[in-house]
Amino acid sequence: MKRRTALGTTVLLLTAPQIGLGAGIVAVRLWPARDYTRVTIESDTLLAATHTLVEGPPRLVVDIDQLALDPALRQLVGQVRADDPFIAGVRVGQYQPRVVRLVFDLKQPVRPEQFTLTPVPPYSHRLVFDLYPMQEADPLLALVRDKEAAEQRAAQAVQDALGELIARIEEPRPQGAVVPATAPPLVAAASAPPVLQTPAPKPPPPPATAEERRRVDRLIIVALDPGHGGEDPGAVGPTGLREKDVVLSVALALRDRLNAVPGMRVMLTRDGDFFVPLAERVRKARRVQADLFVSIHADAFVRREARGASVFALSTSGATSSAARWMAERENAADRVGGVNVAGLKSTADRQLLAAMADMSTTAQINDSLKLGAEVLQRIGRVGRLHKRQVEQAGFAVLKAPDIPSILVETAFISNPEEEQRLRDPAFRAELVRALAEGIQRYFERNPPLARRRSL
């Protein structure tokens, strides 16, 4: 019979008999992202570990106690991706008879956070290492510079394609060669994603220019929040379609559509398959001083026949229906599955501030959220069936930014076999993106954002 052990910041003080000998590794997972890289070691019993940062070159050394080298641990070596911003490689070995050592070769200095997670379906015990950059990038400045870089890449792609076309036209043809009736289209091939192979740290970005500051003040900023991600797959459909994949696809397409609107820029709370805690999603939106926040989901329900899209705003006085309350409770449990380092909050003051934010929502924010929700609901109702024909309200934690109109959109019930198939269909997702974009734009037409002075 396994002994249950409380987890927390005192885990490293537990003795070997409390931890148990011969832990079995269930799985190892590595989640690289620009924000941070997560390493998860899942085991059938609680693991105790220590870590040390080593310079020249930068390395993270992890010693796991009371463990024999397990073949599953070696799988970490093959999971390192070339585009991981932080990890260049991993080495695994039996450092001492009952100590396994992992050495992470780093591409840049990092700020590591180590913590453990109690078992929660579908996971057993998890030992987690989150590797953060030493200096967090300015998200507002990144919005402007990403836009400029994208415009430059697009212009260069057109020039490259035009140059190739001119070269083909001017190239001497053999006698009797057939000239095509139409010229090839000026479409550049999709470029491969950038590959980060050098371990040298990036220099800090230059400070914002006066023109960049003016552009930031003029922007309309939309925060898009693809739900779940990383360790948290969200709801899973009857044939295995995962909510986290569907909503990321929708959010990326919606980002591109809204970014094409003059004066509008989109900030994604996640742009890849990694987990973002609920409070961090809200913090990201507030850091860029977003004009609105849209969280995108495709949830499941206990009854598979449940179907239709829904839009939710925050409620501070109870849910408008039992289904709305059930969904809010389900979404608010995402942190337990995805894994949050509660002990990582730096001080009691930080924890008090986080708790206070949960109660800061204002009547004005909720009223604006209901207006936004109505515009979006009206348009997605033209794409598919609605679960409810009015904006519902419940205590969703992710909607609690006190100064940003915020809605949560359930695009469909992924637990419904028919709606799961629709979510698989690129044509349906494209129609859904169009409806969401039109609803957002119509909201701004009727409710122009106030001029603001954003600080960089």
CSV table of C-alpha atoms in Angstrom, one decimal:
chain,number,residue,atom,x,y,z
A,1,MET,CA,0.0,0.0,0.0
A,2,LYS,CA,1.4,3.4,-1.0
A,3,ARG,CA,1.7,6.1,1.6
A,4,ARG,CA,0.1,9.4,0.8
A,5,THR,CA,2.5,12.3,1.3
A,6,ALA,CA,1.6,16.0,1.3
A,7,LEU,CA,3.4,18.0,-1.3
A,8,GLY,CA,4.7,21.5,-1.1
A,9,THR,CA,7.8,23.5,-0.6
A,10,THR,CA,9.1,21.1,2.1
A,11,VAL,CA,9.4,18.2,-0.3
A,12,LEU,CA,13.2,18.3,-0.4
A,13,LEU,CA,13.3,17.8,3.4
A,14,LEU,CA,11.5,14.5,3.3
A,15,THR,CA,13.5,11.5,4.2
A,16,ALA,CA,14.1,8.5,2.0
A,17,PRO,CA,11.6,6.2,3.8
A,18,GLN,CA,8.9,8.8,3.4
A,19,ILE,CA,9.6,9.2,-0.3
A,20,GLY,CA,9.8,5.5,-1.0
A,21,LEU,CA,12.4,3.5,-2.9
A,22,GLY,CA,12.5,2.4,-6.5
A,23,ALA,CA,10.1,4.9,-8.0
A,24,GLY,CA,8.9,4.0,-11.5
A,25,ILE,CA,9.0,6.7,-14.2
A,26,VAL,CA,5.6,6.9,-16.0
A,27,ALA,CA,6.5,9.4,-18.7
A,28,VAL,CA,8.8,12.4,-19.4
A,29,ARG,CA,7.6,15.4,-21.4
A,30,LEU,CA,9.2,18.6,-22.6
A,31,TRP,CA,7.2,21.6,-23.6
A,32,PRO,CA,9.3,24.4,-25.3
A,33,ALA,CA,7.9,27.8,-25.8
A,34,ARG,CA,9.1,31.4,-26.2
A,35,ASP,CA,7.7,32.3,-22.8
A,36,TYR,CA,9.3,29.4,-20.9
A,37,THR,CA,10.2,25.7,-21.4
A,38,ARG,CA,8.6,23.1,-19.1
A,39,VAL,CA,10.2,19.7,-18.2
A,40,THR,CA,7.8,17.2,-16.6
A,41,ILE,CA,8.9,13.9,-15.0
A,42,GLU,CA,5.8,11.8,-14.1
A,43,SER,CA,6.3,8.9,-11.7
A,44,ASP,CA,4.2,6.4,-9.7
A,45,THR,CA,5.5,7.8,-6.4
A,46,LEU,CA,6.7,11.2,-5.2
A,47,LEU,CA,10.2,12.2,-6.4
A,48,ALA,CA,12.6,14.4,-4.5
A,49,ALA,CA,15.2,16.4,-6.4
A,50,THR,CA,17.7,19.3,-6.2
A,51,HIS,CA,18.9,21.5,-8.9
A,52,THR,CA,22.0,23.7,-9.5
A,53,LEU,CA,22.9,26.3,-12.1
A,54,VAL,CA,26.4,26.0,-13.5
A,55,GLU,CA,28.1,28.7,-15.6
A,56,GLY,CA,30.5,28.6,-18.5
A,57,PRO,CA,28.7,27.3,-20.5
A,58,PRO,CA,25.3,27.6,-18.8
A,59,ARG,CA,23.9,24.3,-17.5
A,60,LEU,CA,21.1,23.2,-15.2
A,61,VAL,CA,22.1,20.1,-13.2
A,62,VAL,CA,19.3,18.1,-11.6
A,63,ASP,CA,19.9,15.3,-9.1
A,64,ILE,CA,16.9,13.0,-8.4
A,65,ASP,CA,17.2,11.0,-5.2
A,66,GLN,CA,16.3,7.4,-4.5
A,67,LEU,CA,16.1,6.5,-8.2
A,68,ALA,CA,17.8,4.0,-10.5
A,69,LEU,CA,18.3,5.0,-14.1
A,70,ASP,CA,15.1,4.4,-15.9
A,71,PRO,CA,15.0,3.9,-19.7
A,72,ALA,CA,12.0,6.3,-19.8
A,73,LEU,CA,14.3,9.1,-18.6
A,74,ARG,CA,16.5,8.7,-21.6
A,75,GLN,CA,13.6,9.7,-23.8
A,76,LEU,CA,14.2,13.3,-22.7
A,77,VAL,CA,17.3,13.3,-24.9
A,78,GLY,CA,15.3,12.8,-28.0
A,79,GLN,CA,12.6,15.3,-27.1
A,80,VAL,CA,14.8,18.4,-27.3
A,81,ARG,CA,13.8,20.5,-30.3
A,82,ALA,CA,16.1,22.7,-32.3
A,83,ASP,CA,13.8,25.6,-31.9
A,84,ASP,CA,13.7,25.4,-28.1
A,85,PRO,CA,14.8,28.8,-26.9
A,86,PHE,CA,16.3,27.6,-23.7
A,87,ILE,CA,17.5,23.9,-23.9
A,88,ALA,CA,20.3,22.9,-26.3
A,89,GLY,CA,20.6,19.3,-25.2
A,90,VAL,CA,20.1,16.8,-22.3
A,91,ARG,CA,22.4,14.3,-20.7
A,92,VAL,CA,21.2,11.5,-18.4
A,93,GLY,CA,23.3,9.2,-16.1
A,94,GLN,CA,23.5,7.3,-12.9
A,95,TYR,CA,25.5,9.8,-10.8
A,96,GLN,CA,25.4,7.7,-7.6
A,97,PRO,CA,23.9,4.3,-6.8
A,98,ARG,CA,20.6,5.9,-5.9
A,99,VAL,CA,20.9,9.3,-7.6
A,100,VAL,CA,20.1,10.0,-11.2
A,101,ARG,CA,21.6,13.1,-12.7
A,102,LEU,CA,20.2,15.2,-15.6
A,103,VAL,CA,22.3,17.9,-17.2
A,104,PHE,CA,20.5,20.4,-19.3
A,105,ASP,CA,22.8,22.3,-21.7
A,106,LEU,CA,21.3,25.8,-22.0
A,107,LYS,CA,21.2,28.2,-24.8
A,108,GLN,CA,20.9,31.2,-22.5
A,109,PRO,CA,20.9,31.9,-18.7
A,110,VAL,CA,17.6,30.9,-17.2
A,111,ARG,CA,15.6,31.3,-14.0
A,112,PRO,CA,14.5,27.8,-13.0
A,113,GLU,CA,11.4,27.0,-10.9
A,114,GLN,CA,11.1,23.5,-9.4
A,115,PHE,CA,7.9,22.1,-7.9
A,116,THR,CA,5.8,19.0,-7.6
A,117,LEU,CA,2.1,18.3,-8.4
A,118,THR,CA,-0.2,16.0,-6.7
A,119,PRO,CA,-1.9,13.3,-8.8
A,120,VAL,CA,-4.9,14.5,-10.8
A,121,PRO,CA,-6.6,12.6,-13.6
A,122,PRO,CA,-5.1,11.7,-16.0
A,123,TYR,CA,-1.7,12.2,-14.3
A,124,SER,CA,0.2,10.6,-11.4
A,125,HIS,CA,2.9,12.4,-9.4
A,126,ARG,CA,4.7,15.1,-11.4
A,127,LEU,CA,8.1,16.7,-10.8
A,128,VAL,CA,8.2,19.9,-12.8
A,129,PHE,CA,11.0,22.3,-13.9
A,130,ASP,CA,10.0,25.6,-15.6
A,131,LEU,CA,12.8,27.5,-17.2
A,132,TYR,CA,12.2,31.2,-17.6
A,133,PRO,CA,14.3,33.8,-19.3
A,134,MET,CA,16.3,36.0,-16.9
A,135,GLN,CA,14.5,39.1,-18.4
A,136,GLU,CA,10.9,39.1,-19.5
A,137,ALA,CA,10.4,40.8,-22.9
A,138,ASP,CA,8.2,43.9,-23.1
A,139,PRO,CA,5.0,42.6,-24.7
A,140,LEU,CA,3.8,45.9,-26.0
A,141,LEU,CA,7.0,46.6,-27.8
A,142,ALA,CA,7.0,43.1,-29.2
A,143,LEU,CA,3.5,43.7,-30.7
A,144,VAL,CA,4.8,46.7,-32.7
A,145,ARG,CA,8.1,45.0,-33.8
A,146,ASP,CA,6.5,41.7,-34.7
A,147,LYS,CA,4.1,43.6,-37.0
A,148,GLU,CA,7.0,45.5,-38.6
A,149,ALA,CA,9.0,42.3,-39.1
A,150,ALA,CA,6.0,40.5,-40.6
A,151,GLU,CA,5.5,43.4,-43.1
A,152,GLN,CA,9.1,43.3,-44.0
A,153,ARG,CA,9.1,39.5,-44.6
A,154,ALA,CA,5.9,39.8,-46.7
A,155,ALA,CA,7.5,42.6,-48.8
A,156,GLN,CA,10.7,40.6,-49.2
A,157,ALA,CA,8.8,37.5,-50.2
A,158,VAL,CA,7.0,39.4,-53.0
A,159,GLN,CA,10.2,40.9,-54.2
A,160,ASP,CA,11.9,37.4,-54.2
A,161,ALA,CA,9.0,36.0,-56.2
A,162,LEU,CA,9.0,38.9,-58.6
A,163,GLY,CA,12.7,38.5,-59.1
A,164,GLU,CA,12.3,34.8,-59.9
A,165,LEU,CA,9.6,35.6,-62.4
A,166,ILE,CA,11.7,38.3,-64.2
A,167,ALA,CA,14.6,35.9,-64.3
A,168,ARG,CA,12.5,33.2,-66.0
A,169,ILE,CA,11.0,35.7,-68.5
A,170,GLU,CA,14.5,37.1,-69.4
A,171,GLU,CA,16.1,33.7,-69.6
A,172,PRO,CA,16.8,32.7,-73.2
A,173,ARG,CA,14.5,29.8,-74.3
A,174,PRO,CA,15.5,27.0,-76.6
A,175,GLN,CA,14.1,27.4,-80.1
A,176,GLY,CA,10.6,26.0,-80.3
A,177,ALA,CA,10.0,26.2,-76.6
A,178,VAL,CA,6.4,26.7,-75.6
A,179,VAL,CA,5.6,29.9,-73.7
A,180,PRO,CA,2.9,29.4,-71.0
A,181,ALA,CA,-0.3,31.2,-71.7
A,182,THR,CA,-0.3,32.8,-68.2
A,183,ALA,CA,2.5,33.8,-65.9
A,184,PRO,CA,2.9,31.9,-62.7
A,185,PRO,CA,1.3,33.6,-59.7
A,186,LEU,CA,3.3,35.8,-57.5
A,187,VAL,CA,3.0,33.6,-54.4
A,188,ALA,CA,6.1,32.9,-52.3
A,189,ALA,CA,6.6,29.5,-50.8
A,190,ALA,CA,6.0,29.3,-47.1
A,191,SER,CA,9.2,29.8,-45.3
A,192,ALA,CA,10.4,27.3,-42.8
A,193,PRO,CA,10.1,28.2,-39.1
A,194,PRO,CA,13.3,29.8,-37.6
A,195,VAL,CA,15.7,27.3,-36.1
A,196,LEU,CA,17.5,28.4,-33.0
A,197,GLN,CA,20.8,26.4,-33.0
A,198,THR,CA,23.2,28.7,-31.3
A,199,PRO,CA,23.6,28.6,-27.5
A,200,ALA,CA,24.7,32.2,-27.4
A,201,PRO,CA,22.2,34.4,-25.5
A,202,LYS,CA,20.4,37.1,-27.4
A,203,PRO,CA,21.3,40.7,-26.7
A,204,PRO,CA,18.6,42.7,-25.0
A,205,PRO,CA,16.3,44.5,-27.4
A,206,PRO,CA,16.9,48.2,-28.0
A,207,PRO,CA,14.6,50.7,-26.1
A,208,ALA,CA,11.4,51.9,-27.8
A,209,THR,CA,11.8,54.8,-30.2
A,210,ALA,CA,9.5,57.8,-30.1
A,211,GLU,CA,7.7,56.6,-33.2
A,212,GLU,CA,7.1,53.1,-31.6
A,213,ARG,CA,5.7,54.8,-28.5
A,214,ARG,CA,3.2,56.8,-30.7
A,215,ARG,CA,2.2,53.6,-32.6
A,216,VAL,CA,1.6,51.8,-29.3
A,217,ASP,CA,-0.7,54.5,-28.1
A,218,ARG,CA,-2.7,54.4,-31.4
A,219,LEU,CA,-3.2,50.6,-31.4
A,220,ILE,CA,-6.4,48.7,-30.6
A,221,ILE,CA,-5.1,45.6,-28.8
A,222,VAL,CA,-7.1,42.4,-28.6
A,223,ALA,CA,-6.0,39.7,-26.3
A,224,LEU,CA,-6.9,36.2,-27.6
A,225,ASP,CA,-6.7,33.3,-25.1
A,226,PRO,CA,-6.7,29.8,-26.6
A,227,GLY,CA,-7.7,27.7,-23.6
A,228,HIS,CA,-5.7,24.9,-22.0
A,229,GLY,CA,-2.4,23.7,-23.6
A,230,GLY,CA,0.7,21.7,-22.7
A,231,GLU,CA,0.0,19.4,-19.8
A,232,ASP,CA,-3.7,20.3,-20.0
A,233,PRO,CA,-5.4,18.9,-23.2
A,234,GLY,CA,-8.8,20.3,-22.2
A,235,ALA,CA,-11.8,18.3,-23.4
A,236,VAL,CA,-11.3,15.3,-25.7
A,237,GLY,CA,-13.8,14.3,-28.4
A,238,PRO,CA,-15.1,10.8,-29.1
A,239,THR,CA,-12.5,10.2,-31.7
A,240,GLY,CA,-9.6,11.9,-29.8
A,241,LEU,CA,-9.7,15.5,-31.1
A,242,ARG,CA,-8.2,17.6,-28.3
A,243,GLU,CA,-9.7,21.0,-27.3
A,244,LYS,CA,-6.3,22.6,-26.9
A,245,ASP,CA,-5.4,21.9,-30.5
A,246,VAL,CA,-8.7,23.1,-32.0
A,247,VAL,CA,-8.8,26.4,-30.1
A,248,LEU,CA,-5.1,27.2,-30.9
A,249,SER,CA,-5.9,26.7,-34.6
A,250,VAL,CA,-8.9,29.0,-34.3
A,251,ALA,CA,-6.9,31.6,-32.3
A,252,LEU,CA,-4.0,31.7,-34.8
A,253,ALA,CA,-6.3,32.2,-37.7
A,254,LEU,CA,-8.3,34.9,-35.9
A,255,ARG,CA,-5.0,36.6,-35.0
A,256,ASP,CA,-4.0,36.8,-38.6
A,257,ARG,CA,-7.4,38.1,-39.7
A,258,LEU,CA,-7.5,40.8,-37.0
A,259,ASN,CA,-3.9,41.8,-37.5
A,260,ALA,CA,-4.8,42.6,-41.1
A,261,VAL,CA,-7.2,45.3,-39.8
A,262,PRO,CA,-5.4,48.7,-39.8
A,263,GLY,CA,-4.6,49.9,-36.3
A,264,MET,CA,-5.4,46.6,-34.6
A,265,ARG,CA,-3.0,44.1,-33.1
A,266,VAL,CA,-3.5,40.8,-31.4
A,267,MET,CA,-1.7,39.4,-28.3
A,268,LEU,CA,-2.0,35.7,-27.8
A,269,THR,CA,-1.8,34.3,-24.3
A,270,ARG,CA,-0.2,31.2,-25.9
A,271,ASP,CA,1.0,30.7,-29.5
A,272,GLY,CA,2.0,27.1,-29.1
A,273,ASP,CA,1.3,23.9,-27.2
A,274,PHE,CA,2.3,25.0,-23.7
A,275,PHE,CA,0.3,25.6,-20.5
A,276,VAL,CA,-0.5,29.1,-19.1
A,277,PRO,CA,-2.1,29.4,-15.7
A,278,LEU,CA,-5.4,31.2,-15.5
A,279,ALA,CA,-4.0,34.2,-13.5
A,280,GLU,CA,-1.1,34.5,-16.0
A,281,ARG,CA,-3.5,34.7,-18.9
A,282,VAL,CA,-5.2,37.7,-17.2
A,283,ARG,CA,-1.8,39.2,-16.3
A,284,LYS,CA,-0.7,39.0,-19.9
A,285,ALA,CA,-3.7,40.9,-21.2
A,286,ARG,CA,-3.3,43.6,-18.5
A,287,ARG,CA,0.5,44.0,-19.3
A,288,VAL,CA,-0.4,45.0,-22.9
A,289,GLN,CA,-3.3,47.1,-21.6
A,290,ALA,CA,-5.6,45.2,-24.0
A,291,ASP,CA,-8.9,46.8,-25.1
A,292,LEU,CA,-10.7,43.5,-24.9
A,293,PHE,CA,-10.1,39.8,-24.0
A,294,VAL,CA,-11.6,36.8,-25.7
A,295,SER,CA,-11.0,33.3,-24.4
A,296,ILE,CA,-11.7,30.5,-26.9
A,297,HIS,CA,-12.8,27.0,-25.9
A,298,ALA,CA,-14.5,23.8,-27.2
A,299,ASP,CA,-15.8,22.2,-24.1
A,300,ALA,CA,-17.4,18.9,-23.2
A,301,PHE,CA,-20.5,18.1,-21.2
A,302,VAL,CA,-21.7,15.1,-19.2
A,303,ARG,CA,-24.4,14.4,-21.9
A,304,ARG,CA,-23.0,13.8,-25.4
A,305,GLU,CA,-26.1,15.2,-27.0
A,306,ALA,CA,-25.3,18.6,-25.7
A,307,ARG,CA,-24.5,20.9,-28.7
A,308,GLY,CA,-24.2,24.5,-29.8
A,309,ALA,CA,-22.0,27.5,-29.3
A,310,SER,CA,-22.2,29.7,-26.2
A,311,VAL,CA,-20.7,33.0,-25.1
A,312,PHE,CA,-20.1,33.8,-21.4
A,313,ALA,CA,-19.3,37.0,-19.5
A,314,LEU,CA,-18.4,37.3,-15.8
A,315,SER,CA,-20.8,37.1,-13.0
A,316,THR,CA,-20.1,38.1,-9.4
A,317,SER,CA,-23.4,37.1,-8.1
A,318,GLY,CA,-23.9,33.5,-9.3
A,319,ALA,CA,-24.3,31.8,-12.6
A,320,THR,CA,-27.3,32.4,-14.9
A,321,SER,CA,-27.8,28.6,-15.3
A,322,SER,CA,-26.6,25.4,-13.8
A,323,ALA,CA,-24.8,24.5,-17.0
A,324,ALA,CA,-23.0,27.9,-16.9
A,325,ARG,CA,-21.9,27.2,-13.3
A,326,TRP,CA,-20.8,23.7,-14.2
A,327,MET,CA,-18.7,25.0,-17.1
A,328,ALA,CA,-17.1,27.7,-15.0
A,329,GLU,CA,-16.1,25.1,-12.4
A,330,ARG,CA,-14.6,22.9,-15.1
A,331,GLU,CA,-12.6,25.7,-16.7
A,332,ASN,CA,-11.5,27.0,-13.3
A,333,ALA,CA,-10.0,23.6,-12.6
A,334,ALA,CA,-7.5,23.9,-15.5
A,335,ASP,CA,-4.7,25.0,-13.2
A,336,ARG,CA,-4.9,21.6,-11.3
A,337,VAL,CA,-4.4,19.7,-14.5
A,338,GLY,CA,-1.9,22.0,-16.3
A,339,GLY,CA,0.2,22.5,-13.2
A,340,VAL,CA,0.7,25.8,-11.3
A,341,ASN,CA,3.7,26.5,-9.0
A,342,VAL,CA,1.7,27.9,-6.1
A,343,ALA,CA,4.9,28.1,-4.0
A,344,GLY,CA,6.4,30.2,-6.8
A,345,LEU,CA,4.5,33.3,-5.8
A,346,LYS,CA,7.4,35.3,-4.5
A,347,SER,CA,5.8,36.6,-1.3
A,348,THR,CA,2.7,36.8,0.8
A,349,ALA,CA,2.0,40.2,-0.7
A,350,ASP,CA,2.0,38.6,-4.2
A,351,ARG,CA,-0.6,36.0,-3.1
A,352,GLN,CA,-2.7,38.7,-1.5
A,353,LEU,CA,-2.6,40.8,-4.6
A,354,LEU,CA,-3.6,37.7,-6.7
A,355,ALA,CA,-6.6,37.1,-4.4
A,356,ALA,CA,-7.6,40.7,-4.5
A,357,MET,CA,-7.6,40.8,-8.3
A,358,ALA,CA,-10.3,38.0,-8.3
A,359,ASP,CA,-12.7,40.5,-6.6
A,360,MET,CA,-11.8,43.6,-8.5
A,361,SER,CA,-14.2,43.2,-11.4
A,362,THR,CA,-16.4,46.2,-11.9
A,363,THR,CA,-20.0,46.7,-13.1
A,364,ALA,CA,-18.7,48.7,-16.1
A,365,GLN,CA,-16.4,45.8,-17.2
A,366,ILE,CA,-19.3,43.3,-17.0
A,367,ASN,CA,-21.7,45.6,-18.9
A,368,ASP,CA,-19.1,46.1,-21.7
A,369,SER,CA,-18.4,42.4,-21.7
A,370,LEU,CA,-22.1,41.7,-22.2
A,371,LYS,CA,-22.2,44.1,-25.2
A,372,LEU,CA,-19.1,42.4,-26.7
A,373,GLY,CA,-20.7,39.0,-26.1
A,374,ALA,CA,-23.9,40.0,-27.8
A,375,GLU,CA,-22.1,41.1,-30.9
A,376,VAL,CA,-20.1,37.8,-31.1
A,377,LEU,CA,-23.0,35.6,-30.2
A,378,GLN,CA,-25.2,37.1,-33.0
A,379,ARG,CA,-22.6,36.3,-35.6
A,380,ILE,CA,-21.5,32.8,-34.6
A,381,GLY,CA,-25.2,32.0,-34.5
A,382,ARG,CA,-25.1,32.3,-38.3
A,383,VAL,CA,-22.4,29.7,-38.5
A,384,GLY,CA,-23.9,27.0,-36.4
A,385,ARG,CA,-26.4,26.2,-33.8
A,386,LEU,CA,-26.4,28.1,-30.5
A,387,HIS,CA,-26.6,26.4,-27.1
A,388,LYS,CA,-28.2,29.5,-25.6
A,389,ARG,CA,-29.5,32.5,-27.4
A,390,GLN,CA,-28.3,35.0,-24.8
A,391,VAL,CA,-24.9,35.7,-23.3
A,392,GLU,CA,-24.7,33.7,-20.1
A,393,GLN,CA,-22.7,34.6,-17.0
A,394,ALA,CA,-20.7,32.7,-14.4
A,395,GLY,CA,-17.6,33.0,-12.3
A,396,PHE,CA,-14.9,32.2,-14.8
A,397,ALA,CA,-11.5,33.0,-13.3
A,398,VAL,CA,-10.0,33.9,-16.7
A,399,LEU,CA,-12.6,36.7,-17.2
A,400,LYS,CA,-11.7,38.7,-14.0
A,401,ALA,CA,-9.5,41.4,-15.5
A,402,PRO,CA,-11.1,44.4,-13.8
A,403,ASP,CA,-10.5,46.9,-16.6
A,404,ILE,CA,-10.8,44.8,-19.8
A,405,PRO,CA,-14.1,43.7,-21.4
A,406,SER,CA,-13.8,39.9,-21.4
A,407,ILE,CA,-15.8,37.0,-22.8
A,408,LEU,CA,-15.4,33.3,-23.0
A,409,VAL,CA,-16.6,31.6,-26.3
A,410,GLU,CA,-17.5,27.9,-26.3
A,411,THR,CA,-17.2,27.3,-30.1
A,412,ALA,CA,-19.0,23.9,-29.9
A,413,PHE,CA,-19.3,20.9,-27.7
A,414,ILE,CA,-16.3,18.7,-28.7
A,415,SER,CA,-18.0,15.8,-26.7
A,416,ASN,CA,-20.8,15.8,-29.4
A,417,PRO,CA,-19.7,13.5,-32.2
A,418,GLU,CA,-21.3,15.7,-34.9
A,419,GLU,CA,-19.8,18.9,-33.6
A,420,GLU,CA,-16.4,17.2,-33.1
A,421,GLN,CA,-16.4,16.5,-36.8
A,422,ARG,CA,-17.3,20.1,-37.6
A,423,LEU,CA,-14.4,21.3,-35.5
A,424,ARG,CA,-12.1,19.1,-37.6
A,425,ASP,CA,-13.3,20.8,-40.8
A,426,PRO,CA,-11.1,23.7,-41.9
A,427,ALA,CA,-14.0,25.2,-43.7
A,428,PHE,CA,-16.1,25.3,-40.6
A,429,ARG,CA,-13.2,26.8,-38.5
A,430,ALA,CA,-12.7,29.5,-41.2
A,431,GLU,CA,-16.4,30.5,-41.0
A,432,LEU,CA,-16.1,30.5,-37.2
A,433,VAL,CA,-13.0,32.8,-37.4
A,434,ARG,CA,-14.8,35.1,-39.8
A,435,ALA,CA,-17.8,35.4,-37.4
A,436,LEU,CA,-15.6,36.1,-34.4
A,437,ALA,CA,-13.7,38.7,-36.2
A,438,GLU,CA,-16.9,40.5,-37.4
A,439,GLY,CA,-18.3,40.4,-33.9
A,440,ILE,CA,-15.2,42.0,-32.5
A,441,GLN,CA,-14.9,44.7,-35.2
A,442,ARG,CA,-18.6,45.5,-34.8
A,443,TYR,CA,-18.1,45.9,-31.0
A,444,PHE,CA,-15.4,48.5,-31.6
A,445,GLU,CA,-17.5,50.3,-34.2
A,446,ARG,CA,-20.2,50.8,-31.6
A,447,ASN,CA,-17.9,51.2,-28.6
A,448,PRO,CA,-14.7,53.0,-29.7
A,449,PRO,CA,-11.9,52.5,-27.2
A,450,LEU,CA,-10.8,55.5,-25.2
A,451,ALA,CA,-7.5,57.1,-26.1
A,452,ARG,CA,-4.9,55.9,-23.7
A,453,ARG,CA,-1.3,56.5,-22.9
A,454,ARG,CA,0.4,53.1,-22.8
A,455,SER,CA,3.7,52.8,-20.9
A,456,LEU,CA,6.5,50.8,-22.4
